[in-house]
Coordinates of N, CA and C in Angstrom, one line a residue:
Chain A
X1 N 196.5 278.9 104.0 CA 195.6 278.1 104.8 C 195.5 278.7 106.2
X2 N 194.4 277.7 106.9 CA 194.5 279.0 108.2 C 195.3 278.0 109.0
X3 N 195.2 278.9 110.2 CA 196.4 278.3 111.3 C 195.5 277.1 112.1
X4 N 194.3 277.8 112.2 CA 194.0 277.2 113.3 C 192.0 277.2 112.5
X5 N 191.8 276.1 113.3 CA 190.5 275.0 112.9 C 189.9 274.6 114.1
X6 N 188.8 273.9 113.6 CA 187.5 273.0 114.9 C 187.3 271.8 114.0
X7 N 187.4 270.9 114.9 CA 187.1 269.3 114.5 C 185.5 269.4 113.8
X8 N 184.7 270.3 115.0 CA 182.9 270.0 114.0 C 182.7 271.4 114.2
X9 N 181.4 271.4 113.0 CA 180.7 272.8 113.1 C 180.0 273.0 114.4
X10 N 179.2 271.9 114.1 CA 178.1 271.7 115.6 C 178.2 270.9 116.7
X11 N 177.3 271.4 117.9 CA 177.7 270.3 118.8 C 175.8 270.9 119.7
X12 N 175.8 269.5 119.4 CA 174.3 269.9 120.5 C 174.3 268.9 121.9
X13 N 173.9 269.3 123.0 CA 173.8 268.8 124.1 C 172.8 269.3 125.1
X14 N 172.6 268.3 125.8 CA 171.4 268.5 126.8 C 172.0 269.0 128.0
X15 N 170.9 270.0 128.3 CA 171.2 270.5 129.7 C 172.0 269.8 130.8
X16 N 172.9 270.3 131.1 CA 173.3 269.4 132.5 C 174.7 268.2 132.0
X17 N 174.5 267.7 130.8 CA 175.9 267.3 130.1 C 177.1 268.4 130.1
X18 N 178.3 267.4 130.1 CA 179.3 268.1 130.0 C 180.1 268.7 128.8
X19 N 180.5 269.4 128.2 CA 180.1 269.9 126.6 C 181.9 269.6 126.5
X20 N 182.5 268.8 125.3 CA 184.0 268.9 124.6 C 183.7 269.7 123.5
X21 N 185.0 270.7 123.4 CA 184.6 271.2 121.8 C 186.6 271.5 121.9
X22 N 186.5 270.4 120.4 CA 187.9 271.0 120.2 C 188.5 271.8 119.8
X23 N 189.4 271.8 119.2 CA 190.3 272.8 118.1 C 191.6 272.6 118.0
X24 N 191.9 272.1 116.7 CA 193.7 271.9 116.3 C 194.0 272.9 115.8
X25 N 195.5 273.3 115.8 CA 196.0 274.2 115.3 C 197.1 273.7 114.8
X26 N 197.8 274.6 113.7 CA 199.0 273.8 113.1 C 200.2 274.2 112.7
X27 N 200.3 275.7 113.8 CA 201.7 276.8 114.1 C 202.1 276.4 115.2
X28 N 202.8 275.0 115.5 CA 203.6 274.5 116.1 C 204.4 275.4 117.4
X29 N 204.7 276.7 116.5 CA 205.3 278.1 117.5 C 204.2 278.3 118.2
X30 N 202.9 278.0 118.1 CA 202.4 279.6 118.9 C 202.4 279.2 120.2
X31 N 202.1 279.9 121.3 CA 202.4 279.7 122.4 C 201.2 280.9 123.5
X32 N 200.5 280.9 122.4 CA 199.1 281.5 123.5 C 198.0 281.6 122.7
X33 N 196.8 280.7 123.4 CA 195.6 280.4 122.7 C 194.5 280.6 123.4
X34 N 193.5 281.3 123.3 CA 192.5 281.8 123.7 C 190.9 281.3 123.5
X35 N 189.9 280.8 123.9 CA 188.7 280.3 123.7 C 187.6 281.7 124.0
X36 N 187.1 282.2 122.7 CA 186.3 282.9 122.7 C 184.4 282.5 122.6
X37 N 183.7 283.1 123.1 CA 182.4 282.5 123.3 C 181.5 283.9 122.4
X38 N 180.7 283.8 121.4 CA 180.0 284.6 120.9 C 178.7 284.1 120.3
X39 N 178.1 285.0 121.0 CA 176.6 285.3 120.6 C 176.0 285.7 119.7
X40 N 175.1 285.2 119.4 CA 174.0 286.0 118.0 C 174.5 287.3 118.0
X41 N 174.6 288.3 117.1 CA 175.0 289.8 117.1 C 175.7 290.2 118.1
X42 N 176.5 289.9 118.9 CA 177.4 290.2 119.6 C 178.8 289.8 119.4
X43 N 179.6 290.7 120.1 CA 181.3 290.6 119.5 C 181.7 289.1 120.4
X44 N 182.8 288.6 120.1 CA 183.6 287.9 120.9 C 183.8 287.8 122.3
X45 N 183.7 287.0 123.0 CA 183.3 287.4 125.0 C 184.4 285.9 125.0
X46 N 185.9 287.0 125.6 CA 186.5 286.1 126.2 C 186.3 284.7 127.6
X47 N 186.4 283.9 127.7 CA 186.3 282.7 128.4 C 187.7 282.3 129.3
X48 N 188.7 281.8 128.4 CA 189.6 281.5 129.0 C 190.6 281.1 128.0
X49 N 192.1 281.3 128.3 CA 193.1 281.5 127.8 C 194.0 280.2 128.3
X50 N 195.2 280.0 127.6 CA 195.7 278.8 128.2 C 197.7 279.4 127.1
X51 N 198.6 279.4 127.8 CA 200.1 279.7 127.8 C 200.8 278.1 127.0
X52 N 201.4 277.9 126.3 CA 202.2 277.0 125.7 C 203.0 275.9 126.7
X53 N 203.6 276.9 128.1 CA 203.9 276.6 129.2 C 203.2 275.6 130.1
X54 N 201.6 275.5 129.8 CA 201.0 274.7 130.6 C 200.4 274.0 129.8
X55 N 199.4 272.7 130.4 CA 198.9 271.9 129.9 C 197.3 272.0 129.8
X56 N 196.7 272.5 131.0 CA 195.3 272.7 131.5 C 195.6 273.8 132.5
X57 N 194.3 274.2 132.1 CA 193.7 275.7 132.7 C 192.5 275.7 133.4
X58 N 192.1 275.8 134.9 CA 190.7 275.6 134.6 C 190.0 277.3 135.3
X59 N 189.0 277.4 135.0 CA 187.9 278.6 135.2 C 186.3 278.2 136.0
X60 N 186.0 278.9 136.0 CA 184.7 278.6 136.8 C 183.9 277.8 135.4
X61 N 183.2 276.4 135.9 CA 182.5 276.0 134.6 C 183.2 274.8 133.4
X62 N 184.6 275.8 133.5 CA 185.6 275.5 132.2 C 187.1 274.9 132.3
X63 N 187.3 274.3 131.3 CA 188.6 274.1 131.6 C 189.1 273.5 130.0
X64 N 190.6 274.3 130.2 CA 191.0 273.8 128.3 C 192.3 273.4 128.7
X65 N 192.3 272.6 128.0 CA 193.5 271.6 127.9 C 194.2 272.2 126.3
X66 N 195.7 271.7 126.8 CA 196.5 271.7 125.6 C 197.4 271.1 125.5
X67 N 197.2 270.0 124.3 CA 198.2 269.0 124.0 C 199.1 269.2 122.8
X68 N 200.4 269.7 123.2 CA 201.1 270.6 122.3 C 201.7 269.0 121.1
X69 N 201.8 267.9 121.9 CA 202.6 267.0 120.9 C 201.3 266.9 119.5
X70 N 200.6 267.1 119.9 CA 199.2 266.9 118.7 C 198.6 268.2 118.3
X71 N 199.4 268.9 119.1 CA 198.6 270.4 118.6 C 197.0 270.4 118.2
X72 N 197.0 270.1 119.5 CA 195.3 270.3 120.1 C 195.1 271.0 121.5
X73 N 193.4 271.3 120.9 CA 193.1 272.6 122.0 C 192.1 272.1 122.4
X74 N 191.2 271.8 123.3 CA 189.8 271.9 123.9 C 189.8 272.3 124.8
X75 N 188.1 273.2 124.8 CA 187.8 273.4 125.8 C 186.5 272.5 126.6
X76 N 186.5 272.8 127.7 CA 185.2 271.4 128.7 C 184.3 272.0 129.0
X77 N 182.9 272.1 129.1 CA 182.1 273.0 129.8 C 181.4 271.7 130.8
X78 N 181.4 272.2 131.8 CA 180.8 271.1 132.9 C 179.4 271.7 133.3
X79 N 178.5 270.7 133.4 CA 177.5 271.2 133.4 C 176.8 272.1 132.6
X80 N 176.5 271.9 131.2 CA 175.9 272.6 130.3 C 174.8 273.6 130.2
X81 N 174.2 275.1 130.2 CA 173.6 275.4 130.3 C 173.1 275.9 129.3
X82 N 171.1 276.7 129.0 CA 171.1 277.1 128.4 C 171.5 277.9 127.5
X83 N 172.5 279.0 128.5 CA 172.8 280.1 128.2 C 174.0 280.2 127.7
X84 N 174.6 278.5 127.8 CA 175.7 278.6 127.0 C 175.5 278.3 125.7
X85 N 174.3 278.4 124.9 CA 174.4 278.3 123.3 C 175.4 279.1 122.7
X86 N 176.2 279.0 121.8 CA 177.0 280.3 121.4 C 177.7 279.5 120.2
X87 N 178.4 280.0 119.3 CA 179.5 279.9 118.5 C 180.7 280.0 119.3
X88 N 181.6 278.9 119.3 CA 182.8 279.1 120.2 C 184.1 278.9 119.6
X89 N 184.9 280.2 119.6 CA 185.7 279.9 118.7 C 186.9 279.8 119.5
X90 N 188.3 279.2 118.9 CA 189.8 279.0 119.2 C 190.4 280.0 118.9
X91 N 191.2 280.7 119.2 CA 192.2 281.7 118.7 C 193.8 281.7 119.0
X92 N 194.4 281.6 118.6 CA 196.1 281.8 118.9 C 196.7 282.9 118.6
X93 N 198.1 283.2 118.5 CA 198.7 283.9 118.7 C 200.2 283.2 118.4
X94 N 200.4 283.3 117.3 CA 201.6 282.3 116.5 C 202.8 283.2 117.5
X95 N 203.9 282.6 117.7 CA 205.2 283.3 118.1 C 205.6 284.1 117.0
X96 N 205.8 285.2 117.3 CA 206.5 286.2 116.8 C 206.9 287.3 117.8
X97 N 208.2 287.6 117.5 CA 209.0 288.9 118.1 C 207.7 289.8 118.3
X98 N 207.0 290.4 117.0 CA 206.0 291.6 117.1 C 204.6 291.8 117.2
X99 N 204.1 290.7 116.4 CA 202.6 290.3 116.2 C 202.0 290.0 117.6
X100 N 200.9 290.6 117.2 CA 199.8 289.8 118.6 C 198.2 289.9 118.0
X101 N 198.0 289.7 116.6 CA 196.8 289.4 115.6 C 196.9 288.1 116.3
X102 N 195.2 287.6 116.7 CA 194.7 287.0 116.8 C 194.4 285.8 115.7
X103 N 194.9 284.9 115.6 CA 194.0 284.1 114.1 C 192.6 283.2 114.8
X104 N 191.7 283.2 113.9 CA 190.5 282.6 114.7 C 190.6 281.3 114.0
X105 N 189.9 280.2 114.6 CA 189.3 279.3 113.6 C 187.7 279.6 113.4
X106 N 186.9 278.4 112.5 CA 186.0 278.8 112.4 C 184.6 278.9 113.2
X107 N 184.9 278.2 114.2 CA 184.0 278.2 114.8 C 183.2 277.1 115.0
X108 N 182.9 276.7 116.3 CA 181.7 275.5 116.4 C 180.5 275.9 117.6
X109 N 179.2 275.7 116.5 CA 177.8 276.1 117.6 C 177.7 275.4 118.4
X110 N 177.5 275.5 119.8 CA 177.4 274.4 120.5 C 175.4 275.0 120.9
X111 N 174.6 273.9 120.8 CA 173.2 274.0 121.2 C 173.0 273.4 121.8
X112 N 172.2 273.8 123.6 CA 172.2 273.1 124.6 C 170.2 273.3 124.5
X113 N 169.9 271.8 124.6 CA 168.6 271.5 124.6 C 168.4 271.8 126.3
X114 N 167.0 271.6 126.7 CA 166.4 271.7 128.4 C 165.8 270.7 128.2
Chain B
X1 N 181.7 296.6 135.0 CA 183.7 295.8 134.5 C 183.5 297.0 133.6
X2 N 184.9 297.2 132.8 CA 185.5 298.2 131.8 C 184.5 297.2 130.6
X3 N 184.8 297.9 129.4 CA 184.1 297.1 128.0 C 184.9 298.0 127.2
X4 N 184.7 297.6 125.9 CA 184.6 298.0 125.0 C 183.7 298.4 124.5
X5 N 183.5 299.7 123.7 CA 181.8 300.3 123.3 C 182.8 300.9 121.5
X6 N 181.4 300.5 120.6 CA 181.7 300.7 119.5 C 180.6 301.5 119.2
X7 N 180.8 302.8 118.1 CA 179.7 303.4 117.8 C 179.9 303.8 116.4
X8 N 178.7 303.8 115.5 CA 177.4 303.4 115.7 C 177.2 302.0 115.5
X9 N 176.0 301.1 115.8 CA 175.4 299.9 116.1 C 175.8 299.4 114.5
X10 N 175.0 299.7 113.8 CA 174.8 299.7 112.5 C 175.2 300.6 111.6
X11 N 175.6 300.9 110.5 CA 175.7 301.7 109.6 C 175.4 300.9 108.4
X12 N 174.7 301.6 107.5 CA 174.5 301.4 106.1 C 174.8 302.7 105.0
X13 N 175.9 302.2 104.1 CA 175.9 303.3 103.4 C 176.1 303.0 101.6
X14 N 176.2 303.8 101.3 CA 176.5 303.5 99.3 C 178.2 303.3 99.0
X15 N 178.0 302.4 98.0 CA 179.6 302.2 97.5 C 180.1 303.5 97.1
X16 N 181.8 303.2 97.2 CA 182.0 304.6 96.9 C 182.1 305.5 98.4
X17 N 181.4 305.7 98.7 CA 181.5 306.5 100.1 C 182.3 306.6 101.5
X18 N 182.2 306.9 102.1 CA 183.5 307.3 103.6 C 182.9 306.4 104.2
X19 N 183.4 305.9 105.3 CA 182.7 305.7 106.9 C 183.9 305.5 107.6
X20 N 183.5 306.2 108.5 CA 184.4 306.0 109.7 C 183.7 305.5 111.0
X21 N 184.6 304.1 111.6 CA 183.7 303.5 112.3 C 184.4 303.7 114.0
X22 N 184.0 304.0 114.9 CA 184.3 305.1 116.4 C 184.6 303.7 117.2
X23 N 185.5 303.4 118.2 CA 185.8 302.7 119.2 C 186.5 303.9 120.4
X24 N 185.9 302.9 121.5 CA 186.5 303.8 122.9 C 187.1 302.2 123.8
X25 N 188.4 302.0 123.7 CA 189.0 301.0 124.3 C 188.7 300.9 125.7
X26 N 189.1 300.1 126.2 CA 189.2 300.0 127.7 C 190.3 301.1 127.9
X27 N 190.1 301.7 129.0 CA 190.8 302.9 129.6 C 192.4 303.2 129.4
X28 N 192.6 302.0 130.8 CA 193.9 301.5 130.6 C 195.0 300.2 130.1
X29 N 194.4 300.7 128.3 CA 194.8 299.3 128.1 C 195.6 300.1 126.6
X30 N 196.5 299.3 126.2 CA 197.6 300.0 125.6 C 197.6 299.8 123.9
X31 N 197.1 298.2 123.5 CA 196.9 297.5 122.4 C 195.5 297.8 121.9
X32 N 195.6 298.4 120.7 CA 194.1 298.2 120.1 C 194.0 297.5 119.0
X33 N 193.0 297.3 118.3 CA 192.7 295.9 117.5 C 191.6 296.8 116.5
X34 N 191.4 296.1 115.1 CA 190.1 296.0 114.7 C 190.5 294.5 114.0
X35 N 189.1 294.1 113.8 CA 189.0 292.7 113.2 C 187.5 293.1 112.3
X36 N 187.3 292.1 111.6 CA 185.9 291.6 110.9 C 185.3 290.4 110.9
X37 N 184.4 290.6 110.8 CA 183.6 289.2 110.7 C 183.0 289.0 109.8
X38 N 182.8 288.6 108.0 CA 181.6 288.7 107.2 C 180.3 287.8 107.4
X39 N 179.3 287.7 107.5 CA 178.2 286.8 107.9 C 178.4 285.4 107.9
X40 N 178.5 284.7 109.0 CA 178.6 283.6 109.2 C 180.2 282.8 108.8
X41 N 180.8 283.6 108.8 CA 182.6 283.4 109.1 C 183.0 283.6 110.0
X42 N 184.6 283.2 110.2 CA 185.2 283.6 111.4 C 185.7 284.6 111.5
X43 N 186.4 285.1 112.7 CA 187.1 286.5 112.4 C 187.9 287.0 112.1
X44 N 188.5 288.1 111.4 CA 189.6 288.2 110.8 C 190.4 289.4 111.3
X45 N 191.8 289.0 111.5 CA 192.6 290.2 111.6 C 192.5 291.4 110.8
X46 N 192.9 292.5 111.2 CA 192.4 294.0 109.9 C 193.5 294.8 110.7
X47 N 193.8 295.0 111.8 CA 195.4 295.5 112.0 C 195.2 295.8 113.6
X48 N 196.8 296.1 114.2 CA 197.0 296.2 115.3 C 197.6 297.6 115.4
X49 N 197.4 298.3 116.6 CA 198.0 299.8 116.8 C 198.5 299.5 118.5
X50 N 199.6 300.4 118.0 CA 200.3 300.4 119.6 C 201.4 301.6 119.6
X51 N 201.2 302.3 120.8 CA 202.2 303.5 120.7 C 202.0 304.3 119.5
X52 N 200.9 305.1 119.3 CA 200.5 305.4 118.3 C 200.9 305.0 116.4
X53 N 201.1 303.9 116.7 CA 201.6 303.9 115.2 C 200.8 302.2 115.1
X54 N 200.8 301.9 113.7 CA 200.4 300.7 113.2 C 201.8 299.3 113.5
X55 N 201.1 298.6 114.3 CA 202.7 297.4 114.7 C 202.6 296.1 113.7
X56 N 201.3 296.0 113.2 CA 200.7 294.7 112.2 C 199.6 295.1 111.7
X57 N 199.7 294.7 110.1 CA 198.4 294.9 109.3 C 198.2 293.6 108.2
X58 N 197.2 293.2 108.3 CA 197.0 292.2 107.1 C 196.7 292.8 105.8
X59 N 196.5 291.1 105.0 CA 196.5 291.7 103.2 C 195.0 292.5 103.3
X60 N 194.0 292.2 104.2 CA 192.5 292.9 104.1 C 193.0 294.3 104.2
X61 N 194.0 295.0 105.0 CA 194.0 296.3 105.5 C 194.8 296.6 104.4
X62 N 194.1 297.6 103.4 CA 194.7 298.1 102.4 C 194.7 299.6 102.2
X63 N 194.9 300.1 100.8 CA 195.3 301.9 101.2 C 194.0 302.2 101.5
X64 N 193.0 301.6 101.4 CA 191.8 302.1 101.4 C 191.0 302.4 103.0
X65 N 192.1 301.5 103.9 CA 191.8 301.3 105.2 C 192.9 302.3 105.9
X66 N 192.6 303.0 107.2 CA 193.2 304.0 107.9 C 192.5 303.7 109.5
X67 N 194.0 303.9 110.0 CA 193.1 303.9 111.6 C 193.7 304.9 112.2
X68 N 193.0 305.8 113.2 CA 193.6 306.9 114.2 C 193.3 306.5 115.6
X69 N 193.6 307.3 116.2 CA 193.7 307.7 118.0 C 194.1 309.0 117.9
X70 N 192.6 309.8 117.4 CA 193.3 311.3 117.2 C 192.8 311.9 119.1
X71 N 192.6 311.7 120.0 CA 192.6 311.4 121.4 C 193.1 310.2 122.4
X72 N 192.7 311.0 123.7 CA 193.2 310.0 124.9 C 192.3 308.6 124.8
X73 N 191.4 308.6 124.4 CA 190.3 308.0 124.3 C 189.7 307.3 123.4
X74 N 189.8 307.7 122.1 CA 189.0 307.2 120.9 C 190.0 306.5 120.0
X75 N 189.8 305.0 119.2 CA 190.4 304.8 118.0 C 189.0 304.1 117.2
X76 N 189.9 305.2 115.5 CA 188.8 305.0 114.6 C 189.3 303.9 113.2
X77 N 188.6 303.3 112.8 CA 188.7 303.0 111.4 C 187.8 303.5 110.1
X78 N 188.8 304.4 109.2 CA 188.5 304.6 107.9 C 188.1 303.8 106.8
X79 N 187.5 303.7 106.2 CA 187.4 303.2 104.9 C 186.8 304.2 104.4
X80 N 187.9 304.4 103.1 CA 187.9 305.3 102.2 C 186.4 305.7 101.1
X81 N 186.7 304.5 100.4 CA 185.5 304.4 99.0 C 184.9 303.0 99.7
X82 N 184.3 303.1 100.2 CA 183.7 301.4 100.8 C 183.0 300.5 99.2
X83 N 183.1 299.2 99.4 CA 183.0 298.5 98.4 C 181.8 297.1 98.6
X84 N 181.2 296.6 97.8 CA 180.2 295.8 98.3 C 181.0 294.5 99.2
X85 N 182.0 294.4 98.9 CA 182.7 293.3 100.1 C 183.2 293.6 101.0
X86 N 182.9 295.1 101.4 CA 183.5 295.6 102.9 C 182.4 295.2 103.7
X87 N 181.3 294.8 103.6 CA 179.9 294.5 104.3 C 180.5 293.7 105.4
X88 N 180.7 293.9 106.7 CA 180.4 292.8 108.0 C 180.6 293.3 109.2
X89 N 180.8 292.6 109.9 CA 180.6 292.9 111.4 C 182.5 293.7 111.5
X90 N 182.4 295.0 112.1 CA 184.2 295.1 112.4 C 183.9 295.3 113.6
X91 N 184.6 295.0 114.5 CA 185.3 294.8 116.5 C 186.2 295.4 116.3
X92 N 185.9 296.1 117.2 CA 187.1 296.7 117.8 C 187.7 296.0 119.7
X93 N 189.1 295.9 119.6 CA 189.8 295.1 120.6 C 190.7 296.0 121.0
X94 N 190.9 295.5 122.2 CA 191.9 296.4 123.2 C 192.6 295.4 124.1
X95 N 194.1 295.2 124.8 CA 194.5 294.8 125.2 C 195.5 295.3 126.0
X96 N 195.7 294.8 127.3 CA 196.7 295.6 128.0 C 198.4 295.7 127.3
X97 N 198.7 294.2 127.2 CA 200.2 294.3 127.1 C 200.3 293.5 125.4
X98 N 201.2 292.9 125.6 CA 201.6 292.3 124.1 C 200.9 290.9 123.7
X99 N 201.0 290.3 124.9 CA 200.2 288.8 124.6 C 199.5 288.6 125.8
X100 N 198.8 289.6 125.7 CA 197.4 289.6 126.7 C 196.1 289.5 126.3
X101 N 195.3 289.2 126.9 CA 194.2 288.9 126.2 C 193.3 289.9 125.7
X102 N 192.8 289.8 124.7 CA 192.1 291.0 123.8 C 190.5 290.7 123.8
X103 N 190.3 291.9 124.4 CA 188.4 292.1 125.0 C 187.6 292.8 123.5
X104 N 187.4 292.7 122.9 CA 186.2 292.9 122.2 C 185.1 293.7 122.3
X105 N 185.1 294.5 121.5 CA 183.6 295.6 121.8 C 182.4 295.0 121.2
X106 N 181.3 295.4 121.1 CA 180.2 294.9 120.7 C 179.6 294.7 119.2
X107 N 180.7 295.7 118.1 CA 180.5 295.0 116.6 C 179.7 296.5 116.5
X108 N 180.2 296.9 114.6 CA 179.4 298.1 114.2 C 179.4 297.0 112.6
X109 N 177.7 296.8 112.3 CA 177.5 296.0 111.6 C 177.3 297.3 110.1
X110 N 178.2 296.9 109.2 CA 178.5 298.1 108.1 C 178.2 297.2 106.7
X111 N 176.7 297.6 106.1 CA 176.2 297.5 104.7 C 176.6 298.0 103.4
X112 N 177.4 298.0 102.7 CA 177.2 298.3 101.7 C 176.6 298.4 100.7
X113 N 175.5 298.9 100.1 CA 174.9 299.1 99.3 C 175.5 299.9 97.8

């Protein structure tokens, strides 16, 4: 099974709303998780990252929380823009001595109306 | 900013046949990656390289799959006899250290026919 998941496929919101999009995961170890943002035909475009060590992270726009007792991930978009339509996916990085494979979940569209 | 650049854009080719798919990592960055994407899925691990050698490979990366860094510059992925389910988007990633964040190149969208 996979490690890591999104609560919804979709999420549509109006310009100027503040956009939640989750993601549980269920490798209890892992201890570095990543929110990737990708476009129609284009690869993966890092956003913002978040350490086991902390709780919240914030970035210009963004901010992801992580609540390790529930092994949950979200990220916040403040202010919603067009141009943030995208597929946005979760990724971690289970503890291991060696590995540093990314596991993705599946992904959720977020569609921002004007 | 640095990027990742993958070449070529697209390839289409016949079962059975070679492709080798070209990445140029970020400069100074030490971890390289390839992943896949098949249409409208998520992405998938396909293996990790570090210090010239392979450090992690999944059940997808099989004998059929090969990757080099035959330069300062370049890592490639092989597939040998490509198959109608090798069809999707592969990324190539680069990373500085071990649990650093991994940048993504632009995708070489590969058809099988």
């Amino acid at each position: 099974g996979e490690s890591v998941g999104l609560h919804l496929p979709t999420l549509s919101v109006q310009e100027g709303d503040n956009s939640i999009i989750n993601c549980a995961y269920s490798n209890s170890a892992s201890d570095y998780f990543i929110w990737y943002k990708q476009e129609s035909g284009k690869g993966p475009q890092f956003i913002i990252d978040i350490r086991s060590n902390m709780d919240k992270r914030q970035g210009q726009r963004v901010t992801v929380l992580l609540n390790k007792t529930v092994k949950h991930l979200s990220l916040q978009i403040a202010a919603t823009q067009p141009g943030d339509s995208a597929v946005y996916f979760c990724a971690e990085i289970p503890f291991n001595q060696a590995g540093t494979a990314l596991i993705f979940g599946k992904g959720t569209t977020l569609s921002v109306s004007s | 900013e640095p990027e990742v650049t993958q070449t070529p854009s697209h390839q289409v080719t016949q079962m059975g046949q070679e492709v080798i798919l070209r990445c140029v990592p970020i400069s100074n960055h030490l971890y390289f990656y390839w992943y896949r994407q098949i249409l409208g899925q998520k992405v998938e691990f396909l293996v990790s390289f570090y210090n010239n050698e392979i450090s992690e490979k999944s059940e997808i990366f099989d004998d059929q799959f090969s990757v080099e860094r035959p330069d300062g510059s370049n890592f490639t992925l092989k597939i040998r006899s490509t198959k109608l389910e090798d069809s999707a988007m592969y990324f190539c990633a680069s990373g500085a250290g071990r649990k650093e964040t991994q940048y993504f190149g632009p995708g070489t969208r590969l058809l099988v026919l």
